[in-house]
Structure formats: structure tokens, C-alpha cells
Coordinates of C-alpha atoms and ligand atoms in Angstrom, one line a residue:
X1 CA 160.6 158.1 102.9
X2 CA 158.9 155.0 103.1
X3 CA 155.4 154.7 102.2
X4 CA 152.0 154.0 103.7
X5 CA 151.3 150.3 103.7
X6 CA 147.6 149.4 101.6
X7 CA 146.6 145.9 103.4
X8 CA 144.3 144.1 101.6
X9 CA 144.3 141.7 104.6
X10 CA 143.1 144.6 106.6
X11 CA 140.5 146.2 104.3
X12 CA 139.1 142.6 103.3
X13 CA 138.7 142.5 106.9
X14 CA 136.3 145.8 107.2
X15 CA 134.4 145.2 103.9
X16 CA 133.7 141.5 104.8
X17 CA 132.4 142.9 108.3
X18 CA 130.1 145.5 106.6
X19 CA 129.0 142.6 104.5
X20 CA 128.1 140.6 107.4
X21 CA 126.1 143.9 109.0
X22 CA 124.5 144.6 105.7
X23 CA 123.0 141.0 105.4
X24 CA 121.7 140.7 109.0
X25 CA 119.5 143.8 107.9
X26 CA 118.1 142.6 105.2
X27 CA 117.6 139.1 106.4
X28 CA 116.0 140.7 109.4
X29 CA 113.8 143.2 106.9
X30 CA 113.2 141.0 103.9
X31 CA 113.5 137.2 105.6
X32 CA 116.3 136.4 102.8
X33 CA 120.1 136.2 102.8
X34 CA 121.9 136.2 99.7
X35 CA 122.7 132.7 97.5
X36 CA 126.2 131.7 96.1
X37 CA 126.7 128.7 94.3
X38 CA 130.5 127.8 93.3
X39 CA 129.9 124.9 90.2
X40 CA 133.1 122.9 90.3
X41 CA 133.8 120.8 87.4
X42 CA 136.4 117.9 88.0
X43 CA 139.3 117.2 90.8
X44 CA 141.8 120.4 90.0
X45 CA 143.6 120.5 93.2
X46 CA 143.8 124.7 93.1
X47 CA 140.4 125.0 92.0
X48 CA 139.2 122.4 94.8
X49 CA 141.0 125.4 97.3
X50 CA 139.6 128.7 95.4
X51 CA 136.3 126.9 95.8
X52 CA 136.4 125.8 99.4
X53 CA 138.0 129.4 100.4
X54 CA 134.9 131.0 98.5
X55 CA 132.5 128.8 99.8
X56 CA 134.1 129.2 103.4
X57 CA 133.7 133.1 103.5
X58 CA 130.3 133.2 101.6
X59 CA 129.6 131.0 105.2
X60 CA 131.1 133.6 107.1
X61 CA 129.1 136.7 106.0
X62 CA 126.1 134.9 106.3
X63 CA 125.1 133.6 102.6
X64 CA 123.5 130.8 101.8
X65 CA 126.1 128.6 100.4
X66 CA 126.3 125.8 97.7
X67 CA 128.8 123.7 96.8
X68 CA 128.2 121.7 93.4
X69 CA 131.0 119.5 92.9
X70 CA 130.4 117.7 89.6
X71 CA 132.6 114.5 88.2
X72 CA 135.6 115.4 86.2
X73 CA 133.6 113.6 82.7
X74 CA 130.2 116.1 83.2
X75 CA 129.0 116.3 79.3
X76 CA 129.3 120.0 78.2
X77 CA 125.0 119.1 77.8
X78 CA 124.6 118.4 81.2
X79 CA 127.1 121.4 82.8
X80 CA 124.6 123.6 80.1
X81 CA 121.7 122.4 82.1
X82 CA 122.9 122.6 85.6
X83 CA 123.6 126.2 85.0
X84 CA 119.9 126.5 83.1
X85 CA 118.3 125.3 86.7
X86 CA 120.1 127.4 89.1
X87 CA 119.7 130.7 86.8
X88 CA 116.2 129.7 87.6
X89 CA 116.7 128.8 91.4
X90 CA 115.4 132.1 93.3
X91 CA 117.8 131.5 96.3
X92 CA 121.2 131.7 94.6
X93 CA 122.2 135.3 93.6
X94 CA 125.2 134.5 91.9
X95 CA 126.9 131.6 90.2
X96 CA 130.5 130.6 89.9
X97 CA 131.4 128.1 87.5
X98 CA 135.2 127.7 89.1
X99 CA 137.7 127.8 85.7
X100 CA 139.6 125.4 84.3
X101 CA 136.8 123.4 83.0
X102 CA 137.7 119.9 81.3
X103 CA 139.3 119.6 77.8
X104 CA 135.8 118.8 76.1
X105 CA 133.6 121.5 77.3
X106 CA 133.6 125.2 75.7
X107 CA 134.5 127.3 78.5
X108 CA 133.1 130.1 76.8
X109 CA 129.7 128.9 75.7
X110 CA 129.5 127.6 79.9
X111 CA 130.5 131.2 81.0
X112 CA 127.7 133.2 78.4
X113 CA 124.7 130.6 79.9
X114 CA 125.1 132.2 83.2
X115 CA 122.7 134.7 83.5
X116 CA 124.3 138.4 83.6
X117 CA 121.9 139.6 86.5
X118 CA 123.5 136.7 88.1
X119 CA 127.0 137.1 87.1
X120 CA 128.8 138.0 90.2
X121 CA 132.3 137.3 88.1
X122 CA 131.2 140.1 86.0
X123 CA 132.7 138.4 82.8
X124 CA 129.9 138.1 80.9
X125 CA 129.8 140.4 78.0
X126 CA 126.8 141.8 79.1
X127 CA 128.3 142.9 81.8
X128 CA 131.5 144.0 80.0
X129 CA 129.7 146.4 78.1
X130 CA 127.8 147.6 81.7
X131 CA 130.6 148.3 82.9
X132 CA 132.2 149.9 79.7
X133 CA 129.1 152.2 79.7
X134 CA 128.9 153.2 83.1
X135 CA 127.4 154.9 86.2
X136 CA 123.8 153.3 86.9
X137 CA 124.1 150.4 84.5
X138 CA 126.9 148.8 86.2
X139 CA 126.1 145.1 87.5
X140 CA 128.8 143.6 89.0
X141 CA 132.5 144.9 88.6
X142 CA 135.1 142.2 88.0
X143 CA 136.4 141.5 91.2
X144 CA 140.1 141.9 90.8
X145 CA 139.5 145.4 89.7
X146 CA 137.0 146.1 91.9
X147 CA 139.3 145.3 94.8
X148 CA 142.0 147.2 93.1
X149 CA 139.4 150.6 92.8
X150 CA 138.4 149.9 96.4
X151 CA 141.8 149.7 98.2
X152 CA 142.8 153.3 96.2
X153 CA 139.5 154.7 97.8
X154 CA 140.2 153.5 101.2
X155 CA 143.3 154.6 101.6
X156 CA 142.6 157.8 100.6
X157 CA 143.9 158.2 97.4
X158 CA 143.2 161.3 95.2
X159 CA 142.1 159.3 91.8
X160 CA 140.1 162.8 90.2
X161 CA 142.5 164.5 87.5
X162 CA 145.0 162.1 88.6
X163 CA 147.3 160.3 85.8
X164 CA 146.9 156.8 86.3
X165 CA 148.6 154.1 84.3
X166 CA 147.7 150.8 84.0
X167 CA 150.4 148.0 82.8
X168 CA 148.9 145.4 81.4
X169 CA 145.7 145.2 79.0
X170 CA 144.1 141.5 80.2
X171 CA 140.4 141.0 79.8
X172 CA 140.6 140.3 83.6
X173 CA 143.0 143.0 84.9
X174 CA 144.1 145.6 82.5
X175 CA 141.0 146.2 80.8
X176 CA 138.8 146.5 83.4
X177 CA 140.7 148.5 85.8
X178 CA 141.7 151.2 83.2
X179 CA 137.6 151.5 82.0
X180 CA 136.6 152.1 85.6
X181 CA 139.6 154.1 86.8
X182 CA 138.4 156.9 84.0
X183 CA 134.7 156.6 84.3
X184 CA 132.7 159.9 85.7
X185 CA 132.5 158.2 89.2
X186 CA 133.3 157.9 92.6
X187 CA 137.1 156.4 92.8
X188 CA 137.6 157.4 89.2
X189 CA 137.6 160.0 87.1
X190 CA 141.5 160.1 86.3
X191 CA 143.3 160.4 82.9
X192 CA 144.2 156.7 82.3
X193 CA 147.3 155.5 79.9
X194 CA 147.5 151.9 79.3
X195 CA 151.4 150.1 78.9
X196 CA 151.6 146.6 77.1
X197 CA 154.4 144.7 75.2
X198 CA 154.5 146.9 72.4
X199 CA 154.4 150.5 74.2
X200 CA 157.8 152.6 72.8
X201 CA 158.8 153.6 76.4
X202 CA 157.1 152.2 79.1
X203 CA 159.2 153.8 82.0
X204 CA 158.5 157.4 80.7
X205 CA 154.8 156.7 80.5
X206 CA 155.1 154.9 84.8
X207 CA 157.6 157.9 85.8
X208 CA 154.1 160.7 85.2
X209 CA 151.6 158.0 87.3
X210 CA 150.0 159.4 90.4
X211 CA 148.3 155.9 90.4
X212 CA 150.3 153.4 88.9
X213 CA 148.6 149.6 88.6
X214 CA 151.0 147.1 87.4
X215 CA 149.2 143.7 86.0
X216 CA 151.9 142.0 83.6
X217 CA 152.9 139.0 85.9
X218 CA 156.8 139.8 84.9
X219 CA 158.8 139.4 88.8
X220 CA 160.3 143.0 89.2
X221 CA 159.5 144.7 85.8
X222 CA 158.7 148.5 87.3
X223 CA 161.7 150.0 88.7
X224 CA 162.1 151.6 91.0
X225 CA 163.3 155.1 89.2
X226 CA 160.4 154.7 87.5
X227 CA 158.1 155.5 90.0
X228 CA 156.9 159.3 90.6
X229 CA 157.9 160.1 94.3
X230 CA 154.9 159.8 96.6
X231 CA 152.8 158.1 94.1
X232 CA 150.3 155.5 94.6
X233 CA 151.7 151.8 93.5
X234 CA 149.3 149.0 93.2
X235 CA 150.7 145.9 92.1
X236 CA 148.6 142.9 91.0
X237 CA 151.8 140.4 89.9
X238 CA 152.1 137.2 91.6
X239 CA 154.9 135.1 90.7
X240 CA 155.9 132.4 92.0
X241 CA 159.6 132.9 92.4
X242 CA 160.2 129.8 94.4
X243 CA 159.4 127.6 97.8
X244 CA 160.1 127.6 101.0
X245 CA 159.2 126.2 104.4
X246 CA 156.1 127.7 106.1
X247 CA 157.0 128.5 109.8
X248 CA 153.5 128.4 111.1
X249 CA 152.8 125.4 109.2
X250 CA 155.9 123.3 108.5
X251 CA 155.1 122.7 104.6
X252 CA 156.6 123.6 101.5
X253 CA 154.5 126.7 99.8
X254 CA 155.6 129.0 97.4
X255 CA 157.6 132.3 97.5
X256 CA 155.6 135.1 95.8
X257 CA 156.8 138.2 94.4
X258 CA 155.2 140.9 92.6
X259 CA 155.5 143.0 89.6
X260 CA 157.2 145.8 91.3
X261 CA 160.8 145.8 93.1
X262 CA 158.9 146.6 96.3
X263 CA 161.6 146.8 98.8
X264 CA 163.3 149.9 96.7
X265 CA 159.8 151.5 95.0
X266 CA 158.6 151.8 99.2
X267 CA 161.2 154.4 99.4
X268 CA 160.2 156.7 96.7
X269 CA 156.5 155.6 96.7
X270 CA 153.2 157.4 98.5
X271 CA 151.6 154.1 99.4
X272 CA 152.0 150.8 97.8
X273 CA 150.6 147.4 98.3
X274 CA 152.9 144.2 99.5
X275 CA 152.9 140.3 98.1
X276 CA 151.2 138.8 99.5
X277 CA 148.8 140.2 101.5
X278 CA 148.0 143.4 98.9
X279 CA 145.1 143.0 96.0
X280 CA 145.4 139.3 96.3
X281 CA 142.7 139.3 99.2
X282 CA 140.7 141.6 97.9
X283 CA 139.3 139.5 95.1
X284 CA 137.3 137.2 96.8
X285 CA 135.9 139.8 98.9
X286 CA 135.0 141.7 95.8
X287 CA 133.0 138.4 94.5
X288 CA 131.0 138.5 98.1
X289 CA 129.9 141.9 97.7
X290 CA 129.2 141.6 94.1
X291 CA 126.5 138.4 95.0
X292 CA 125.1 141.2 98.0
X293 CA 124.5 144.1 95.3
X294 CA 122.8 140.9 93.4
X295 CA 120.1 140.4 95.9
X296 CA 120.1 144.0 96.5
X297 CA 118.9 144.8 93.3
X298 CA 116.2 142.0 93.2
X299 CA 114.8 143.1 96.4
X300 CA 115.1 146.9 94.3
X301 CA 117.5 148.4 97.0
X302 CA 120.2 149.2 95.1
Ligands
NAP1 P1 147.9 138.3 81.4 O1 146.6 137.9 80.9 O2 149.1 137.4 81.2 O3 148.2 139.8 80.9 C1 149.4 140.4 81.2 C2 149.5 141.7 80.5 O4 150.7 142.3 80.9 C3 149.4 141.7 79.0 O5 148.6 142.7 78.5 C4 150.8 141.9 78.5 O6 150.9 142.7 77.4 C5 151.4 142.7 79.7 N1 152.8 142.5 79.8 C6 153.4 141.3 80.1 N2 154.8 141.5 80.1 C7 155.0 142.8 79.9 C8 156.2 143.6 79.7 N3 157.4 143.0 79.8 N4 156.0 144.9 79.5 C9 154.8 145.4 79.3 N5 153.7 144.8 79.4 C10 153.8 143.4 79.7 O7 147.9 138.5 83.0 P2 146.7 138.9 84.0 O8 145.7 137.8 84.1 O9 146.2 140.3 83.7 O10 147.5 138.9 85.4 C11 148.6 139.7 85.6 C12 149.2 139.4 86.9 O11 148.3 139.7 88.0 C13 149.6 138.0 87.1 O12 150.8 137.9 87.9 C14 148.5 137.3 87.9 O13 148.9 136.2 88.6 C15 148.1 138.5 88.7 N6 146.7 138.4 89.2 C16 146.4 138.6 90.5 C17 145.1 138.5 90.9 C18 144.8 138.7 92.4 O14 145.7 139.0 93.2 N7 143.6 138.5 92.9 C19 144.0 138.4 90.0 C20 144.3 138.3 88.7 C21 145.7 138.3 88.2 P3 150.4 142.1 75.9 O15 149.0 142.3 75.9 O16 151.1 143.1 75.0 O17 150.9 140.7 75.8

């Protein structure tokens, strides 16, 4: 058997166009278009791309977008302030302060000034607890696992009653995913075991999965027997396992592999996501519907 591709590249693809349909709607009804502002602190050559991809599809879909690029020596005072004017700028629906910051400045003290309703990470403990609660109090999902919830949903995944084990327990990944996966809610509502370093037997636990979500960033760590035949695999790894030559663009980039042996696991699996092209581009999509449901729910429409 070999199993049903998920395509994040494909499904980024129809959420990013209902994005773009939803905002023409209420720009048309309301006369506003949602506000992203990506706060980059510093010349961090990956960050500088994160950011410019963000900013690039926040264009696309029709935001309003701002760059704030900010000199690597910005006082941890002054970020504190910066973040103080746009919480109170009505136009900007959600801010991004783009992570590493600089040495001198208290990451976490920079992350709790944002304010939650405008959050779209979704890592403020506010909205930690949101989401650990539930149903009409969640804000804004963190995008990773949002994307992750999403792809099950759209391709059709049973998740109700279904066993569903998460590996990995990361405050970004892990965490998240296994709270919403057993939530009474749409996408949810499974029986959810979490896996980590100090689990007894971690294959017996993967071997019962429906859905089985593998966040550890270890190259090949589920194998292949381990997977239930026909299940759904959903793998979040990537490693960088080495470089090669791009053919489209003659430059050295890196070879990525997951967390899952996928060539063997798409034999016995349902449906399973690649890397590249699986969750990967789902979290920036996440973060541009996350800074929609923002202004949705200032306007009240949500
Ligand atoms: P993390 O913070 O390093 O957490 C990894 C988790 O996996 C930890 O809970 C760890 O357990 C567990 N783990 C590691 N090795 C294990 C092993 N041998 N057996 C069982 N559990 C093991 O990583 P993360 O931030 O969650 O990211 C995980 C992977 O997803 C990385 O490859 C990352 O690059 C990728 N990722 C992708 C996206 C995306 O595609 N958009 C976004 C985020 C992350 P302990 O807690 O016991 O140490």
C-alpha cells in the first residue's frame, strides 16, 4: 500500500486563498483589512528570511503590512516601548517580535508585553491557558499546531475516539498539539498519549496511534514497524541532514529529513506528510489566519 500524500504546499495554498476572499469581504463591509507587524531585532540572516517570507504573504492576502527592522543594540527599554505603541496602534492586529532577540534583552519579558488579544503567535501565557481551557475562549492557536490540526481535518482524517500520540512534549509543538487534539472540538476529541525521552516503551505506545504526530527533531526515530497500518503520520522533524546543489537555483541549501523513515512508514501508513513540503508550510499560513480571526473578533464577527 502506499499512502495518501498530506501537502502542506497544497492546503497552504487553499487556506491562503480563502484568506484572501475573506478579507476582500470585510474590507469591502467594514473599510479595514487586517494589520501585521513583524518587529525584527538585529541582522540574524534566518530571521531576516522568516521575516521577509511573513511579511511577503501577509502582502499577498491583502494585510496591511509592517516591517520594523530595529538595529542589532535596541535597549531592552526601548524594544519594551516599541511594543507598548503598536499594542496601542488600531491598524496592526497582531505583532511578531521575530526570535532570537540579542544577548541583553529578556526574551521573555519582550514576549509577555505583547498584548494577548494581539498575540497571533499564541505564546503568550494568556493564551496558553485559552487554549488549555477551550472551545469559545480560544484566541489564537500556536501556529505549528494549528497547521498540524488543520492538515488532519482536511484530509479527512477521523480524529473522534481516535488514539493519537504525540512524540515530543515542547512548549511549541508537543504541548500544544496534544491539548487541542483532545479538546471537545471540531478536529479533536481523540484519546491523546504523549512520548518523551523518558517513556518505558515508546514503539508500543506509536504501534496503537490512529494519528501519530512526531515532534522530537531526531532524523528517522519512528520506525517503520512501529506504525499502525493505515494510520495517519504527521511528522514535524526537520533535520538538516546535509547540502546539496539546488537544480532550479544552482546554490548550495540543505538536505532536510524528518522524524519518520518516510520512504518505508508510506508503505504501511494511511496518509502521511513529506519533508519538505508537509507541516512546514503550514505554519506561516496558520500565523496569517490567526492575525484574520484578530480583526474578526474586534469587528465582533467571530
Ligand atoms: P524540542 O523543543 O527540542 O522538543 C523535542 C521533544 O522531543 C522533547 O520533548 C524531547 O523529549 C522529545 N524527544 C527528543 N528526542 C527524543 C527521543 N529520542 N525519544 C523520545 N522523545 C524525544 O523541539 P520542537 O521545537 O518541539 O521541534 C521538534 C521538531 O519539529 C524539530 O525538528 C523542529 O525543527 C521541528 N519543527 C518544525 C516546525 C515547522 O515545520 N513549521 C515548527 C516547529 C518545530 P524531552 O522533553 O524528554 O527532552
Amino acid at each position: 500500500m502506499s499512502a495518501k500524500l498530506i501537502k502542506g504546499t497544497e492546503i497552504r495554498e487553499e487556506i491562503l486563498n480563502e484568506i484572501i476572499e475573506e478579507v476582500k469581504q470585510i474590507k469591502e463591509k467594514y473599510g479595514v483589512v487586517p494589520g501585521l507587524v513583524t518587529i525584527l531585532v538585529g541582522e540574524n540572516p534566518a530571521s531576516i528570511s522568516y521575516v521577509t517570507l511573513k511579511i511577503k504573504t501577509a502582502h499577498r492576502v491583502g494585510f496591511k503590512e509592517v516591517q520594523d527592522s530595529q538595529s542589532p543594540d535596541l535597549s531592552e527599554e526601548d524594544l519594551l516601548a516599541l511594543i507598548e505603541k503598536y499594542n496601542n496602534d488600531d491598524s496592526i492586529n497582531g505583532i511578531l517580535v521575530q526570535l532570537p532577540l540579542p544577548k541583553h534583552i529578556n526574551e521573555k519579558k519582550i514576549l509577555n508585553a505583547i498584548d494577548p488579544d494581539k498575540d497571533v503567535d499564541g505564546f503568550h501565557p494568556v493564551n496558553v491557558g485559552r487554549l488549555m481551557i477551550g472551545g469559545d475562549e480560544v484566541r489564537f492557536p500556536p501556529c505549528t499546531p494549528a497547521g498540524i490540526q488543520e492538515m488532519i481535518v482536511r484530509a479527512g482524517v477521523e480524529t473522534s475516539g481516535a488514539e493519537t500520540v504525540v512524540v515530543g512534549r515542547s512548549n511549541i509543538v508537543g504541548k500544544p498539539i496534544a491539548n487541542m487534539m483532545l479538546q471537545k472540538a471540531r478536529g479533536a476529541n481523540s484519546t491523546v498519549t504523549v512520548v518523551h525521552t523518558r517513556t518505558r516503551d515508546m514503539a508500543e505506545h506509536c504501534k496503537r496511534a490512529d494519528i501519530l504526530i512526531v515532534a522530537a527533531g531526531v532524523p528517522d526515530l519512528v520506525k517503520p514497524e512501529w506504525i499502525k497500518p493505515g494510520a495517519c503520520v504527521i511528522d514535524v522533524g526537520v533535520n538538516r541532514v546535509g547540502e546539496k546543489i539546488s537544480e532550479k537555483t544552482g546554490k548550495k541549501i540543505a538536505i532536510l529529513k524528518g522524524d519518520v523513515d518516510f520512504d518505508k512508514a508510506k508503505e504501511i501508513a494511511g496518509s502521511i506528510t513529506p519533508v519538505p513540503g508537509g507541516v512546514g508550510p503550514m505554519t506561516i499560513t496558520m500565523l496569517m489566519k490567526n492575525t484574520l480571526n484578530s480583526l474578526k473578533f474586534k469587528l465582533g464577527i467571530r
